[in-house]
Amino acid sequence: MKKEKPERIILGEDLRPNYRLKNDPVRITEVEIQLNPSPETLKRRAEEERNTLIKRAKIINERPEFFNNLQKVDIDIINDDFYPWNLFDWPTKMEQMDLARSIDTVGLINPIYVTLDKTGRYNVIVGRCRLLAFCDLWKATSLDKYRFIPCYVIPYEDVDELFIRSIMIESNICFRKISKGNMIKALLENHTLMKLGKQFRNESNVGIELSKLFQISESSVFNYLKVRSLCNPAQTLLYDDEISIQAATYLTKVSKEKQEKILEAFGKEGVKAIFRLKLLTKDENITIEQLQKEINRVKSLVPEKTRITIEVSKKLLSPLMQHLLDFKRTNAAEQAGRMQGKFKNVFTVRFNDKDLGYYKGMIDEIVLKKLLSKNISDMAKIK
């Protein structure tokens, strides 16, 4: 099992948006469509659907456990076909080394979970990092105790896609790092799967279950679900990590037609400019004609503020602080005077609080307080 991300494999239902953007290469897919299916085919499909619903109901009602089927499985025959459903970040190299060191020292505390289908194919569900650690230790030591890893073996026919996706999230959410973007993707995919089951048709029930699964508030769940209102091109960009969650959230403030208009005008790189998106999406009732005028206007705009990071040696810190204060008293104060005397949108200075503790007695405390003051009147009062 390799850590490198393999080409995406479609298992179960593909819940990702699949929209070909302009100038993207054409993806050729082959789909077999049976016209005028026979009564036998229709009967078979109905039976398969019925069995799926029965299995889903059984899983929900009985909450199956698989601790009674513990086996030691050869690491070479464990596959990772469910990789596309795993949205958790890989550990760093140092974290993975620490895990391998821990297993080498005290052994494997928690077995991994795998499925086993009728063809004899094993697939990991929970414990990819532990499996990788065993692979690394087997490669380094050639000891048989690292060739066979303890696994809870789950018959693949006894579970369904939602169960597998859910157990992957449940087992990882407390112990692994996951970015907000990936968490939202996982949340959306589980939302889609839950809505397919009759017991989760009610949106409120779905919100409650998702909040439990992801350990976040119901209000956060419904806020994240807003990205469902993205147009297809924006959803594709979000899932491919081409745009941020922040950009996607701003786009949802206007209709899909207007979203596509904005994407057409700025492209995926252009919508990363949040200061433009704020202006284009502040009025959800804007007409297409007005939006086009606004697009033409904001194309030439630049950010109102920018951030500059300065590193300076301790010997030059005091002179630099005095220069900054002179600038604040003159240029910045003149601009702030037009904004009720507030420096917030004109000029702000931040220091490393930890380092400042070492520089006591080396810098002028009055200069420091004036640099940190929020408005002209407060700055004038500091003596």
Tab-separated table of C-alpha atoms in Angstrom:
chain	number	residue	atom	x	y	z
A	1	MET	CA	0.000	0.000	0.000
A	2	LYS	CA	1.519	3.274	-1.097
A	3	LYS	CA	0.924	6.699	0.351
A	4	GLU	CA	0.784	8.345	-3.074
A	5	LYS	CA	-2.701	9.396	-4.101
A	6	PRO	CA	-3.951	6.997	-6.792
A	7	GLU	CA	-6.156	7.884	-9.712
A	8	ARG	CA	-9.725	8.346	-8.547
A	9	ILE	CA	-11.800	5.162	-8.656
A	10	ILE	CA	-15.569	5.461	-8.755
A	11	LEU	CA	-17.216	3.162	-6.225
A	12	GLY	CA	-20.897	3.188	-5.379
A	13	GLU	CA	-22.534	6.398	-6.492
A	14	ASP	CA	-20.228	9.178	-7.661
A	15	LEU	CA	-21.293	12.059	-5.428
A	16	ARG	CA	-18.762	14.525	-6.826
A	17	PRO	CA	-19.831	17.167	-9.339
A	18	ASN	CA	-18.468	16.395	-12.778
A	19	TYR	CA	-18.561	19.486	-14.964
A	20	ARG	CA	-16.128	20.040	-17.816
A	21	LEU	CA	-14.852	23.592	-17.716
A	22	LYS	CA	-13.987	25.526	-20.833
A	23	ASN	CA	-10.693	24.398	-22.404
A	24	ASP	CA	-10.603	21.268	-20.218
A	25	PRO	CA	-9.687	18.074	-22.096
A	26	VAL	CA	-12.642	15.933	-23.081
A	27	ARG	CA	-13.072	12.891	-20.856
A	28	ILE	CA	-14.365	9.899	-22.786
A	29	THR	CA	-16.518	7.542	-20.750
A	30	GLU	CA	-18.381	4.439	-21.793
A	31	VAL	CA	-21.837	3.712	-20.408
A	32	GLU	CA	-23.940	0.730	-21.367
A	33	ILE	CA	-27.599	1.649	-21.753
A	34	GLN	CA	-30.128	-1.120	-22.160
A	35	LEU	CA	-33.151	-0.056	-24.182
A	36	ASN	CA	-36.556	-1.641	-23.625
A	37	PRO	CA	-35.475	-3.825	-20.685
A	38	SER	CA	-37.166	-7.189	-20.408
A	39	PRO	CA	-39.654	-7.994	-17.623
A	40	GLU	CA	-36.985	-10.220	-16.068
A	41	THR	CA	-34.514	-7.314	-15.990
A	42	LEU	CA	-37.076	-4.979	-14.431
A	43	LYS	CA	-37.920	-7.617	-11.832
A	44	ARG	CA	-34.236	-8.117	-11.021
A	45	ARG	CA	-33.690	-4.352	-10.617
A	46	ALA	CA	-36.709	-4.077	-8.327
A	47	GLU	CA	-35.408	-6.966	-6.227
A	48	GLU	CA	-31.951	-5.366	-5.963
A	49	GLU	CA	-33.494	-2.065	-4.857
A	50	ARG	CA	-35.658	-3.857	-2.305
A	51	ASN	CA	-32.667	-5.760	-0.904
A	52	THR	CA	-30.696	-2.525	-0.653
A	53	LEU	CA	-33.462	-0.865	1.377
A	54	ILE	CA	-33.755	-3.911	3.646
A	55	LYS	CA	-29.990	-3.915	4.241
A	56	ARG	CA	-29.994	-0.182	4.991
A	57	ALA	CA	-32.870	-0.532	7.471
A	58	LYS	CA	-31.131	-3.455	9.183
A	59	ILE	CA	-27.899	-1.497	9.567
A	60	ILE	CA	-29.704	1.526	11.034
A	61	ASN	CA	-31.914	-0.456	13.404
A	62	GLU	CA	-29.447	-3.083	14.599
A	63	ARG	CA	-26.203	-1.059	14.511
A	64	PRO	CA	-24.040	-4.097	13.665
A	65	GLU	CA	-20.698	-4.639	15.381
A	66	PHE	CA	-17.852	-6.691	13.961
A	67	PHE	CA	-15.545	-7.206	16.920
A	68	ASN	CA	-16.205	-10.951	16.931
A	69	ASN	CA	-14.343	-11.530	13.652
A	70	LEU	CA	-10.709	-10.662	14.350
A	71	GLN	CA	-8.135	-12.027	11.898
A	72	LYS	CA	-4.499	-11.479	11.041
A	73	VAL	CA	-4.325	-10.575	7.356
A	74	ASP	CA	-1.305	-10.370	5.078
A	75	ILE	CA	-0.616	-6.689	4.378
A	76	ASP	CA	0.198	-7.501	0.740
A	77	ILE	CA	-3.384	-8.518	-0.036
A	78	ILE	CA	-5.136	-5.566	1.613
A	79	ASN	CA	-6.351	-3.072	-0.983
A	80	ASP	CA	-7.616	0.504	-0.695
A	81	ASP	CA	-10.529	0.654	-3.138
A	82	PHE	CA	-12.433	2.969	-0.791
A	83	TYR	CA	-9.712	5.637	-0.983
A	84	PRO	CA	-11.938	8.122	-2.876
A	85	TRP	CA	-14.266	8.245	0.140
A	86	ASN	CA	-11.454	9.158	2.544
A	87	LEU	CA	-11.155	12.951	2.787
A	88	PHE	CA	-8.873	13.086	5.808
A	89	ASP	CA	-5.394	14.521	5.444
A	90	TRP	CA	-2.410	12.188	5.513
A	91	PRO	CA	-0.166	12.524	8.571
A	92	THR	CA	3.137	14.295	8.198
A	93	LYS	CA	6.271	12.209	7.681
A	94	MET	CA	7.231	12.798	11.312
A	95	GLU	CA	3.775	11.777	12.581
A	96	GLN	CA	3.915	8.592	10.502
A	97	MET	CA	7.382	7.807	11.866
A	98	ASP	CA	6.112	8.344	15.423
A	99	LEU	CA	3.232	5.934	14.759
A	100	ALA	CA	5.600	3.259	13.412
A	101	ARG	CA	7.905	3.772	16.397
A	102	SER	CA	4.973	3.380	18.790
A	103	ILE	CA	3.828	0.152	17.107
A	104	ASP	CA	7.389	-1.182	17.194
A	105	THR	CA	7.634	-0.357	20.911
A	106	VAL	CA	4.253	-1.360	22.377
A	107	GLY	CA	2.541	-3.148	19.476
A	108	LEU	CA	-0.741	-2.379	17.716
A	109	ILE	CA	-3.317	-1.286	20.290
A	110	ASN	CA	-6.319	-0.946	17.967
A	111	PRO	CA	-6.847	-3.364	15.042
A	112	ILE	CA	-7.811	-1.943	11.663
A	113	TYR	CA	-11.127	-2.546	9.868
A	114	VAL	CA	-11.349	-4.199	6.460
A	115	THR	CA	-14.109	-5.560	4.242
A	116	LEU	CA	-13.981	-8.950	2.588
A	117	ASP	CA	-16.101	-9.609	-0.502
A	118	LYS	CA	-17.148	-12.909	-2.079
A	119	THR	CA	-14.122	-12.896	-4.397
A	120	GLY	CA	-11.752	-12.852	-1.409
A	121	ARG	CA	-10.691	-9.223	-1.881
A	122	TYR	CA	-9.809	-7.294	1.287
A	123	ASN	CA	-10.224	-3.503	1.465
A	124	VAL	CA	-9.202	-1.230	4.315
A	125	ILE	CA	-11.913	1.014	5.781
A	126	VAL	CA	-10.335	2.230	9.018
A	127	GLY	CA	-6.627	2.287	9.843
A	128	ARG	CA	-4.789	3.337	6.685
A	129	CYS	CA	-1.987	4.974	8.672
A	130	ARG	CA	-1.566	1.892	10.881
A	131	LEU	CA	-1.467	-0.256	7.752
A	132	LEU	CA	1.178	2.028	6.245
A	133	ALA	CA	3.193	1.779	9.455
A	134	PHE	CA	3.096	-2.036	9.231
A	135	CYS	CA	4.228	-1.800	5.587
A	136	ASP	CA	7.154	0.420	6.587
A	137	LEU	CA	8.132	-1.850	9.499
A	138	TRP	CA	7.889	-5.003	7.344
A	139	LYS	CA	10.082	-3.373	4.702
A	140	ALA	CA	12.622	-2.276	7.315
A	141	THR	CA	12.751	-5.451	9.440
A	142	SER	CA	11.358	-8.361	7.331
A	143	LEU	CA	9.789	-9.658	10.568
A	144	ASP	CA	6.641	-11.745	10.080
A	145	LYS	CA	4.924	-9.981	12.976
A	146	TYR	CA	4.693	-6.919	10.713
A	147	ARG	CA	3.604	-8.844	7.649
A	148	PHE	CA	0.274	-9.799	9.218
A	149	ILE	CA	-1.867	-7.046	10.727
A	150	PRO	CA	-4.804	-7.648	13.133
A	151	CYS	CA	-8.069	-6.754	11.384
A	152	TYR	CA	-11.752	-6.702	12.179
A	153	VAL	CA	-13.125	-8.332	9.030
A	154	ILE	CA	-16.528	-7.106	7.801
A	155	PRO	CA	-18.396	-9.087	5.131
A	156	TYR	CA	-18.853	-6.602	2.303
A	157	GLU	CA	-22.330	-7.956	1.537
A	158	ASP	CA	-23.508	-7.074	5.087
A	159	VAL	CA	-22.930	-3.324	4.751
A	160	ASP	CA	-23.630	-0.536	2.289
A	161	GLU	CA	-21.951	2.607	1.014
A	162	LEU	CA	-23.377	4.941	3.669
A	163	PHE	CA	-22.229	2.635	6.478
A	164	ILE	CA	-18.687	2.466	5.080
A	165	ARG	CA	-18.472	6.224	4.555
A	166	SER	CA	-19.888	6.876	8.029
A	167	ILE	CA	-17.546	4.510	9.867
A	168	MET	CA	-14.594	6.104	8.064
A	169	ILE	CA	-15.637	9.511	9.346
A	170	GLU	CA	-16.580	8.327	12.850
A	171	SER	CA	-13.210	6.655	13.343
A	172	ASN	CA	-11.192	9.589	12.051
A	173	ILE	CA	-12.975	12.771	13.084
A	174	CYS	CA	-11.441	12.847	16.590
A	175	PHE	CA	-8.007	11.554	15.750
A	176	ARG	CA	-7.001	12.805	12.326
A	177	LYS	CA	-6.569	16.218	10.810
A	178	ILE	CA	-9.181	17.317	8.316
A	179	SER	CA	-9.402	20.675	6.592
A	180	LYS	CA	-12.651	22.581	6.608
A	181	GLY	CA	-12.902	22.132	2.853
A	182	ASN	CA	-12.590	18.348	3.056
A	183	MET	CA	-14.973	18.195	5.991
A	184	ILE	CA	-17.603	20.050	3.979
A	185	LYS	CA	-17.080	17.721	1.015
A	186	ALA	CA	-17.540	14.708	3.288
A	187	LEU	CA	-20.597	16.321	4.843
A	188	LEU	CA	-22.167	16.995	1.446
A	189	GLU	CA	-21.543	13.461	0.222
A	190	ASN	CA	-23.081	11.959	3.354
A	191	HIS	CA	-26.020	14.345	3.068
A	192	THR	CA	-26.674	13.104	-0.466
A	193	LEU	CA	-26.507	9.463	0.622
A	194	MET	CA	-28.757	10.014	3.639
A	195	LYS	CA	-31.389	11.720	1.516
A	196	LEU	CA	-31.592	8.586	-0.624
A	197	GLY	CA	-32.875	6.621	2.363
A	198	LYS	CA	-36.499	6.973	3.397
A	199	GLN	CA	-35.677	7.442	7.081
A	200	PHE	CA	-33.660	10.575	6.294
A	201	ARG	CA	-35.982	12.346	3.879
A	202	ASN	CA	-36.694	15.070	6.442
A	203	GLU	CA	-34.015	17.781	6.189
A	204	SER	CA	-34.087	18.387	9.931
A	205	ASN	CA	-33.368	14.694	10.637
A	206	VAL	CA	-30.444	14.816	8.225
A	207	GLY	CA	-29.054	17.893	9.977
A	208	ILE	CA	-29.268	16.206	13.383
A	209	GLU	CA	-27.508	13.046	12.154
A	210	LEU	CA	-24.770	15.013	10.375
A	211	SER	CA	-24.127	17.184	13.435
A	212	LYS	CA	-23.637	14.012	15.512
A	213	LEU	CA	-21.446	12.393	12.878
A	214	PHE	CA	-19.150	15.399	12.404
A	215	GLN	CA	-19.401	16.629	16.008
A	216	ILE	CA	-20.441	20.147	15.021
A	217	SER	CA	-23.567	22.168	15.725
A	218	GLU	CA	-26.692	21.794	13.609
A	219	SER	CA	-26.456	25.466	12.634
A	220	SER	CA	-22.931	24.848	11.289
A	221	VAL	CA	-24.231	21.869	9.309
A	222	PHE	CA	-26.897	23.948	7.591
A	223	ASN	CA	-24.413	26.758	6.932
A	224	TYR	CA	-22.049	24.313	5.226
A	225	LEU	CA	-24.904	22.783	3.249
A	226	LYS	CA	-25.395	26.155	1.555
A	227	VAL	CA	-22.652	25.271	-0.914
A	228	ARG	CA	-25.144	22.875	-2.489
A	229	SER	CA	-26.566	25.952	-4.200
A	230	LEU	CA	-23.354	26.385	-6.195
A	231	CYS	CA	-23.602	26.094	-9.955
A	232	ASN	CA	-21.989	23.002	-11.507
A	233	PRO	CA	-18.743	24.746	-12.602
A	234	ALA	CA	-18.248	26.201	-9.091
A	235	GLN	CA	-18.966	22.846	-7.430
A	236	THR	CA	-16.399	21.185	-9.684
A	237	LEU	CA	-13.802	23.823	-8.794
A	238	LEU	CA	-14.543	23.439	-5.083
A	239	TYR	CA	-14.209	19.654	-5.126
A	240	ASP	CA	-10.971	19.888	-7.113
A	241	ASP	CA	-9.572	22.422	-4.587
A	242	GLU	CA	-9.345	25.086	-7.288
A	243	ILE	CA	-11.330	27.619	-5.225
A	244	SER	CA	-11.608	28.075	-1.470
A	245	ILE	CA	-14.619	27.504	0.766
A	246	GLN	CA	-14.657	31.251	1.391
A	247	ALA	CA	-14.968	32.000	-2.321
A	248	ALA	CA	-17.633	29.306	-2.720
A	249	THR	CA	-19.647	30.738	0.170
A	250	TYR	CA	-19.674	34.212	-1.375
A	251	LEU	CA	-20.806	32.779	-4.709
A	252	THR	CA	-23.823	31.104	-3.064
A	253	LYS	CA	-25.207	34.533	-2.191
A	254	VAL	CA	-26.382	34.966	-5.788
A	255	SER	CA	-28.224	32.709	-8.221
A	256	LYS	CA	-26.501	29.966	-10.219
A	257	GLU	CA	-26.902	31.980	-13.411
A	258	LYS	CA	-25.073	34.913	-11.824
A	259	GLN	CA	-22.405	32.596	-10.408
A	260	GLU	CA	-21.684	31.293	-13.897
A	261	LYS	CA	-21.524	34.867	-15.181
A	262	ILE	CA	-18.920	35.738	-12.546
A	263	LEU	CA	-16.879	32.599	-13.281
A	264	GLU	CA	-17.052	33.280	-17.005
A	265	ALA	CA	-15.744	36.808	-16.463
A	266	PHE	CA	-12.955	36.061	-13.975
A	267	GLY	CA	-12.130	32.349	-14.272
A	268	LYS	CA	-10.993	30.192	-11.396
A	269	GLU	CA	-8.005	32.428	-10.633
A	270	GLY	CA	-10.073	35.602	-10.693
A	271	VAL	CA	-12.645	34.425	-8.142
A	272	LYS	CA	-9.860	33.918	-5.629
A	273	ALA	CA	-9.921	37.712	-5.266
A	274	ILE	CA	-12.354	37.825	-2.337
A	275	PHE	CA	-12.482	41.623	-2.328
A	276	ARG	CA	-14.099	41.483	-5.782
A	277	LEU	CA	-16.502	38.700	-4.853
A	278	LYS	CA	-17.724	40.713	-1.857
A	279	LEU	CA	-18.744	43.534	-4.177
A	280	LEU	CA	-20.289	41.301	-6.838
A	281	THR	CA	-22.397	39.247	-4.419
A	282	LYS	CA	-23.491	41.839	-1.851
A	283	ASP	CA	-26.852	42.320	-3.611
A	284	GLU	CA	-28.584	38.980	-4.217
A	285	ASN	CA	-31.325	40.712	-6.234
A	286	ILE	CA	-28.947	42.314	-8.734
A	287	THR	CA	-30.046	41.822	-12.343
A	288	ILE	CA	-27.839	40.196	-14.973
A	289	GLU	CA	-27.463	43.568	-16.724
A	290	GLN	CA	-26.442	45.288	-13.496
A	291	LEU	CA	-24.088	42.433	-12.681
A	292	GLN	CA	-22.353	42.809	-16.031
A	293	LYS	CA	-21.789	46.516	-15.364
A	294	GLU	CA	-20.474	45.712	-11.881
A	295	ILE	CA	-18.129	43.070	-13.325
A	296	ASN	CA	-16.694	45.632	-15.744
A	297	ARG	CA	-16.248	48.076	-12.875
A	298	VAL	CA	-14.515	45.792	-10.377
A	299	LYS	CA	-12.097	44.322	-12.935
A	300	SER	CA	-9.892	47.362	-12.516
A	301	LEU	CA	-10.163	47.498	-8.724
A	302	VAL	CA	-7.317	46.545	-6.424
A	303	PRO	CA	-7.566	45.544	-2.725
A	304	GLU	CA	-8.253	48.418	-0.338
A	305	LYS	CA	-5.570	47.148	2.038
A	306	THR	CA	-2.508	44.939	1.896
A	307	ARG	CA	-0.236	43.374	4.499
A	308	ILE	CA	3.520	43.847	4.703
A	309	THR	CA	5.691	41.685	6.960
A	310	ILE	CA	8.925	43.241	8.232
A	311	GLU	CA	11.645	41.407	10.133
A	312	VAL	CA	14.241	43.578	11.842
A	313	SER	CA	17.232	42.981	14.103
A	314	LYS	CA	16.948	43.992	17.751
A	315	LYS	CA	19.414	46.867	17.220
A	316	LEU	CA	17.172	48.445	14.598
A	317	LEU	CA	13.821	47.803	16.313
A	318	SER	CA	13.604	51.110	18.193
A	319	PRO	CA	14.546	53.304	15.181
A	320	LEU	CA	12.029	51.413	13.020
A	321	MET	CA	9.264	51.908	15.601
A	322	GLN	CA	9.977	55.648	15.661
A	323	HIS	CA	9.822	55.833	11.833
A	324	LEU	CA	6.503	53.983	11.860
A	325	LEU	CA	5.108	56.319	14.503
A	326	ASP	CA	6.152	59.375	12.465
A	327	PHE	CA	4.346	57.880	9.471
A	328	LYS	CA	1.253	57.204	11.591
A	329	ARG	CA	1.187	60.746	12.969
A	330	THR	CA	1.350	62.316	9.509
A	331	ASN	CA	0.242	60.283	6.479
A	332	ALA	CA	-1.936	57.741	8.318
A	333	ALA	CA	-3.558	60.312	10.617
A	334	GLU	CA	-4.519	62.422	7.589
A	335	GLN	CA	-6.374	59.459	6.050
A	336	ALA	CA	-7.876	58.379	9.374
A	337	GLY	CA	-9.242	61.890	9.874
A	338	ARG	CA	-11.595	61.192	6.954
A	339	MET	CA	-12.808	58.008	8.655
A	340	GLN	CA	-13.931	59.305	12.052
A	341	GLY	CA	-10.344	59.252	13.261
A	342	LYS	CA	-10.108	55.425	13.155
A	343	PHE	CA	-6.909	53.729	11.970
A	344	LYS	CA	-8.579	50.324	11.385
A	345	ASN	CA	-8.873	50.589	7.592
A	346	VAL	CA	-5.866	52.869	7.150
A	347	PHE	CA	-2.827	51.697	9.098
A	348	THR	CA	-2.419	48.985	11.741
A	349	VAL	CA	0.736	47.578	13.272
A	350	ARG	CA	1.084	44.197	15.001
A	351	PHE	CA	4.024	42.890	16.986
A	352	ASN	CA	5.106	39.456	18.112
A	353	ASP	CA	3.857	39.549	21.717
A	354	LYS	CA	6.197	36.775	22.803
A	355	ASP	CA	9.281	38.590	21.504
A	356	LEU	CA	8.195	41.912	22.987
A	357	GLY	CA	8.446	40.352	26.433
A	358	TYR	CA	12.194	39.966	25.886
A	359	TYR	CA	12.647	43.562	24.716
A	360	LYS	CA	11.403	45.317	27.843
A	361	GLY	CA	13.797	48.116	28.649
A	362	MET	CA	15.126	48.088	25.083
A	363	ILE	CA	12.154	49.848	23.446
A	364	ASP	CA	10.160	52.986	24.220
A	365	GLU	CA	6.845	51.860	25.790
A	366	ILE	CA	5.160	55.177	24.856
A	367	VAL	CA	6.056	54.698	21.181
A	368	LEU	CA	4.743	51.146	21.342
A	369	LYS	CA	1.387	52.187	22.847
A	370	LYS	CA	0.956	54.952	20.270
A	371	LEU	CA	1.666	52.515	17.427
A	372	LEU	CA	-1.000	50.173	18.787
A	373	SER	CA	-3.597	52.900	19.374
A	374	LYS	CA	-6.843	52.470	17.418
A	375	ASN	CA	-7.758	56.092	16.762
A	376	ILE	CA	-6.301	59.584	16.680
A	377	SER	CA	-7.776	60.706	20.014
A	378	ASP	CA	-6.395	57.682	21.888
A	379	MET	CA	-2.976	58.249	20.359
A	380	ALA	CA	-3.009	61.877	21.496
A	381	LYS	CA	-3.872	60.917	25.110
A	382	ILE	CA	-0.844	58.651	25.515
A	383	LYS	CA	1.937	60.480	27.351
